[in-house]
Coordinates of C-alpha atoms in Angstrom, one line a residue:
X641 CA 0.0 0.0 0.0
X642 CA 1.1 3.6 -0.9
X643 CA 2.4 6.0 1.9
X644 CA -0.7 8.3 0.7
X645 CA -3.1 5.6 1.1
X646 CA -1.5 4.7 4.8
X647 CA -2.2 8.3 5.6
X648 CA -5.8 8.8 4.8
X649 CA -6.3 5.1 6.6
X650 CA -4.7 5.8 10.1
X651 CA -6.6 9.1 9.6
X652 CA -10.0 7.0 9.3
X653 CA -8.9 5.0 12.4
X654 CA -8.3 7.9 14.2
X655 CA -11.4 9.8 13.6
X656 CA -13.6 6.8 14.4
X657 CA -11.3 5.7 17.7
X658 CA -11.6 9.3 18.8
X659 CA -15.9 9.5 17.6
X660 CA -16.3 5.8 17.0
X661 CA -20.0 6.9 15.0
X662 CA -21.0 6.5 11.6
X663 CA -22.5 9.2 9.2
X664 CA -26.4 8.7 9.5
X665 CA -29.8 9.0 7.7
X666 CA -31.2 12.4 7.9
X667 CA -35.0 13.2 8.1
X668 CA -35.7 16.7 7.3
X669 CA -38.8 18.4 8.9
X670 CA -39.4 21.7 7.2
X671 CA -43.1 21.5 8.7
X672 CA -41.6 21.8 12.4
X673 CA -41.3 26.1 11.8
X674 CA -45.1 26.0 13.1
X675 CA -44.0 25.5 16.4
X676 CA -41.5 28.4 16.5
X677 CA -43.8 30.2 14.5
X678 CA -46.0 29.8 17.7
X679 CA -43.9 31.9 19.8
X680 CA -42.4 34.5 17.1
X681 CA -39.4 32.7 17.4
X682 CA -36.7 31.3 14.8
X683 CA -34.0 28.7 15.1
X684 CA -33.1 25.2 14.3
X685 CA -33.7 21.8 16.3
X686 CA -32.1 18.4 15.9
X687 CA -32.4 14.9 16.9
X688 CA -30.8 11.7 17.0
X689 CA -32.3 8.2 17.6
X690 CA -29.5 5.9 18.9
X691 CA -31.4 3.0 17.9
X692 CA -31.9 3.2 14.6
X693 CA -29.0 5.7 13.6
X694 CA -31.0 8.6 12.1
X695 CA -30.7 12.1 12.5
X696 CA -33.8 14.6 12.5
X697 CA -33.6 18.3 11.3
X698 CA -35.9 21.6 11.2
X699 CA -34.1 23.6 9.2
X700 CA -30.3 22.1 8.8
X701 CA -28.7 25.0 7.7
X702 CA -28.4 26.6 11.1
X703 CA -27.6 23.2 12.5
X704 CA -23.8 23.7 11.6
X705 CA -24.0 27.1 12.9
X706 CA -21.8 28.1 15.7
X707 CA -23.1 30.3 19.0
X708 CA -22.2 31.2 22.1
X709 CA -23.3 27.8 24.5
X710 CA -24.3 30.2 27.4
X711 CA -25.6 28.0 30.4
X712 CA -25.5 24.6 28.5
X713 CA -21.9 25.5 28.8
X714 CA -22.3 24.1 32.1
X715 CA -22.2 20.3 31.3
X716 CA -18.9 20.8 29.9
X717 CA -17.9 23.3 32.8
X718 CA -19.0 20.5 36.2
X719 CA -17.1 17.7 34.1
X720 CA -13.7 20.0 34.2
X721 CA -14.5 21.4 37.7
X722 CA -14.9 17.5 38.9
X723 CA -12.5 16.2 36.8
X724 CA -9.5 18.8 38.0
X725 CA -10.6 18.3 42.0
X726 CA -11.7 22.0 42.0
X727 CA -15.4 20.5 43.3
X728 CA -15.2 17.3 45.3
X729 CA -18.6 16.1 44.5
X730 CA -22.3 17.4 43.5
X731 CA -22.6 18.4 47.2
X732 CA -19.3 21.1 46.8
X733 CA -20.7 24.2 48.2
X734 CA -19.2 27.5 47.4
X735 CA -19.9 30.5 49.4
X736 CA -21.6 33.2 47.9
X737 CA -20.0 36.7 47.5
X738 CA -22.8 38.8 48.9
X739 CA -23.4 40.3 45.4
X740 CA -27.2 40.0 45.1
X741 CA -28.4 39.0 41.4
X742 CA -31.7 36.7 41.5
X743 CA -33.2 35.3 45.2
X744 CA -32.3 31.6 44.4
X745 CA -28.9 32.6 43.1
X746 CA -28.0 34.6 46.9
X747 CA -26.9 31.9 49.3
X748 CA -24.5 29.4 49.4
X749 CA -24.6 26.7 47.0
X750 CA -23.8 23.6 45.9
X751 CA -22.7 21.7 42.7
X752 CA -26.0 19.9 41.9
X753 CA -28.5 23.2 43.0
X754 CA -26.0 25.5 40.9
X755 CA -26.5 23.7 37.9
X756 CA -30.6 23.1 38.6
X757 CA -30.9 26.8 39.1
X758 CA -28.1 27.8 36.5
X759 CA -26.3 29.9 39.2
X760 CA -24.2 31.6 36.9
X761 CA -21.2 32.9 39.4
X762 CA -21.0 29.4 41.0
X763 CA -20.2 28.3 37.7
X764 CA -18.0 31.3 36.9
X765 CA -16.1 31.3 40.5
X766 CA -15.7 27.2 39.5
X767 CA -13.9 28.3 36.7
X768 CA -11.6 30.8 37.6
X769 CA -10.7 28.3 40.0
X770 CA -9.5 25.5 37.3
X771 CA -7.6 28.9 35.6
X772 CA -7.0 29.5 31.8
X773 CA -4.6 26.9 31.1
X774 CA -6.1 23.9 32.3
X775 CA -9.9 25.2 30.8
X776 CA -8.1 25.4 27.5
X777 CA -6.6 22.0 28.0
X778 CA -9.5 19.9 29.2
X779 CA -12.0 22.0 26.4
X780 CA -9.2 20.5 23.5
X781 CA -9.4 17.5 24.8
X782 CA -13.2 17.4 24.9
X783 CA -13.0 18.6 21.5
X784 CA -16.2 20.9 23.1
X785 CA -16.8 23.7 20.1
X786 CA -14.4 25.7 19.2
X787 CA -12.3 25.5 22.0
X788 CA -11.9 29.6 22.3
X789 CA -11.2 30.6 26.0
X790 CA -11.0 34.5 25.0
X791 CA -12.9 36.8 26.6
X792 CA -11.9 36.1 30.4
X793 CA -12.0 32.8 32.4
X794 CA -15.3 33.2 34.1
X795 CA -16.9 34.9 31.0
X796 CA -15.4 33.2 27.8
X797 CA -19.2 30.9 27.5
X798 CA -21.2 33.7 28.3
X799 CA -20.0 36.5 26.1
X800 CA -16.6 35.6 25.2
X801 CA -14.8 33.5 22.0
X802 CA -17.0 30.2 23.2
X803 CA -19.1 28.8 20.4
X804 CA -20.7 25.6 19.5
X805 CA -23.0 24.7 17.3
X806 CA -26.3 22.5 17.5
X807 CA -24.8 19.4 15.4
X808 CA -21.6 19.8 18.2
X809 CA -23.9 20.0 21.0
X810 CA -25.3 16.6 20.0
X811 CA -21.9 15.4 19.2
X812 CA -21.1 16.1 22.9
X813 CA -24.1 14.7 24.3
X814 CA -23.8 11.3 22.8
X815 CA -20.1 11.0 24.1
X816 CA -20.9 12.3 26.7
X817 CA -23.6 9.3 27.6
X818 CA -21.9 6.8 25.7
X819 CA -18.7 7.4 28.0
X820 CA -16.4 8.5 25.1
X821 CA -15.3 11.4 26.6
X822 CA -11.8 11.8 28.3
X823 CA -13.0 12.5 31.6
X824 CA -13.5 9.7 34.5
X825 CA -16.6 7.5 34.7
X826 CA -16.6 9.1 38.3
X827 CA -17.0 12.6 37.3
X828 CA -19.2 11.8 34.2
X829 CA -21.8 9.5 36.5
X830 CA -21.8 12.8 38.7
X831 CA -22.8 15.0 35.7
X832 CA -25.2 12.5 34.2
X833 CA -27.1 12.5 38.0
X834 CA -27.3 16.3 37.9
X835 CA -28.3 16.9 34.7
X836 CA -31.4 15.0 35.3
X837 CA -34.8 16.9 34.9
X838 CA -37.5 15.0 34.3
X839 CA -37.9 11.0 36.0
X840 CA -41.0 9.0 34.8
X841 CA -41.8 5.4 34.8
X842 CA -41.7 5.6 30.7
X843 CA -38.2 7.7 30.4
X844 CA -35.9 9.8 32.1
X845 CA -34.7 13.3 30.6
X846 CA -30.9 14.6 31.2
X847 CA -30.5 18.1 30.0
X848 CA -29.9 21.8 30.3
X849 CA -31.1 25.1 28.8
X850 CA -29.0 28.1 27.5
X851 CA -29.6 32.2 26.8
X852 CA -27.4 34.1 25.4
X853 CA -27.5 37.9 24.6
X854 CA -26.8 39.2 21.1
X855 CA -27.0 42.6 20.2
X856 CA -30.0 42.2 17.8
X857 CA -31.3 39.2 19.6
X858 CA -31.4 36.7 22.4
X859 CA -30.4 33.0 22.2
X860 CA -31.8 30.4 24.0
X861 CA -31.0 26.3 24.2
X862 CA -32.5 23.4 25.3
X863 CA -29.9 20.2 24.6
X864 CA -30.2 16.9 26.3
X865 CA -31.6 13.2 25.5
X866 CA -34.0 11.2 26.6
X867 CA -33.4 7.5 28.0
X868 CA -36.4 5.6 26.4
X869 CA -37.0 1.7 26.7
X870 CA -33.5 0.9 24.9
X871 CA -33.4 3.8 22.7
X872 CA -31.7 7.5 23.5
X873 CA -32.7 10.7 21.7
X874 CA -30.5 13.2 21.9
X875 CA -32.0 16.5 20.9
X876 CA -30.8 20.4 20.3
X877 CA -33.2 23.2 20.1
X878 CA -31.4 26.4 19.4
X879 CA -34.1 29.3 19.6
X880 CA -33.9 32.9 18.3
X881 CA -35.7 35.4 19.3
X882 CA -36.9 38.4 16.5
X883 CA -35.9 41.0 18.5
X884 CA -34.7 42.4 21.9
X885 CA -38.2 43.1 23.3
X886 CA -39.5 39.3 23.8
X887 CA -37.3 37.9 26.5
X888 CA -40.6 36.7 27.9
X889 CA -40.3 34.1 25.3
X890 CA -37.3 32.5 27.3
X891 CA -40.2 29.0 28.5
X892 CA -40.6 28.7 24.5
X893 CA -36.9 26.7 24.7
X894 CA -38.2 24.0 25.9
X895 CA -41.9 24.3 24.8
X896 CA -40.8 24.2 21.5
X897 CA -38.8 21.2 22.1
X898 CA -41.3 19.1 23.8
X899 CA -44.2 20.1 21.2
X900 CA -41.7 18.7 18.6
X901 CA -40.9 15.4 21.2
X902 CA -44.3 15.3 21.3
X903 CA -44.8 15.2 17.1
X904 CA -42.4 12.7 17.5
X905 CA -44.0 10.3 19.8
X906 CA -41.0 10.2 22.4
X907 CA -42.3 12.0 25.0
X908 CA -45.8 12.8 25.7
X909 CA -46.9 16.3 26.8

């Protein structure tokens, strides 16, 4: 075999070691724009069914577009915090600086309420604790987004260079459940635990939502999957708002997503 040929194959070793998942059948579902429609919103949403190795998208386009994560940043962010010591467990309280921001937010708090409530300067304080070179490190390693740490250590996810887009989110997600990513099973069974939001008898629901602030706009998330008989879904709403004047909108995240879950048949409403 030529050298050339050697090349391109270790490369195709190497990219499915490091992803170990196959390109898969998309489903396109133009007619799911009625339920952004219903709350004057735009975006894109995609899923994955584990089971039978297809991908569904409203609008597709947008899925390969990168934004700034915001909140569902903080998946990523507890895995590094757990994984570099700088929060013993989901019981880790930090003490609040005083600083009042939102009632829920103003106490002392731990891991697993931070990341319920989306206490943003737990998860900022958590970071300036790992410091910029180890962020940068663990977020390459992850192959989370872009990678971009600019913009400050406790602010680089928020309104820095972070950005990730709804395809990546997914990506993430399924390594992230399939234990693929180069953190310990430790730290990820801690992360799965917290991230759970909804427990029924017919599925369980591990996720997170996002909103970010644009100048022309807001952004808002919903990513997770759903644990289903012996399937997983894995699903990425990625919501934007036509304006600056309908933050109220902020529910419509996950309303949106469930409506379309719903369509779906996963999850009942």
């Amino acid at each position: 075999m030529k050298p050339k040929h050697l090349t391109i194959l270790a490369l195709s070793i190497l990219a499915l070691s490091l992803f170990g998942y196959k390109a898969s059948k998309p489903i396109i579902r133009n007619d799911f724009k009625k339920y952004f429609d219903l709350y004057d919103a735009d975006g894109s949403f995609v899923l994955y069914d584990q089971k039978n190795n297809e991908y569904t998208f409203y609008n597709r386009e947008q899925s390969t577009q990168a934004f700034t994560p915001a909140s569902t940043f903080k998946i990523c962010n507890s895995l590094i915090g757990l994984e570099t010591g700088v929060i013993k467990n989901e019981n880790y309280v930090l003490p609040w600086d005083s600083i009042k921001r939102r009632f829920i937010w103003d106490t002392d708090t731990d891991l697993k309420t931070a990341y319920k409530n989306s206490t943003v300067w737990y998860y900022q304080e958590l970071a300036r604790r790992v410091e910029g070179q180890q962020m940068k490190y663990w977020l390459d390693k992850a192959h989370y987004g872009n990678a971009d740490t600019s913009g400050g250590i406790d602010k680089f996810w928020l309104s820095g260079g972070l950005r990730i887009s709804p395809q990546q989110q997914i990506d993430f997600l399924r390594r992230l459940h399939d234990n693929k990513l180069p953190f310990s099973q430790r730290s990820v069974d801690i992360v799965k635990k917290i991230m759970i939001q909804y427990d029924t008898l017919d599925y369980v629901i591990r996720a997170k939502t996002g909103w970010g602030d644009e100048p022309e706009r807001f952004i808002g998330w919903y990513v997770g999957y759903v644990e289903k008989g012996d399937n997983v879904y894995y699903f990425s709403t990625c919501m934007q708002t036509r304006g600056k004047d309908d933050r109220y909108i902020a529910a419509a995240r996950k309303a949106i997503t469930f409506d379309i879950l719903d369509d779906l048949g996963i999850v009942m409403k």
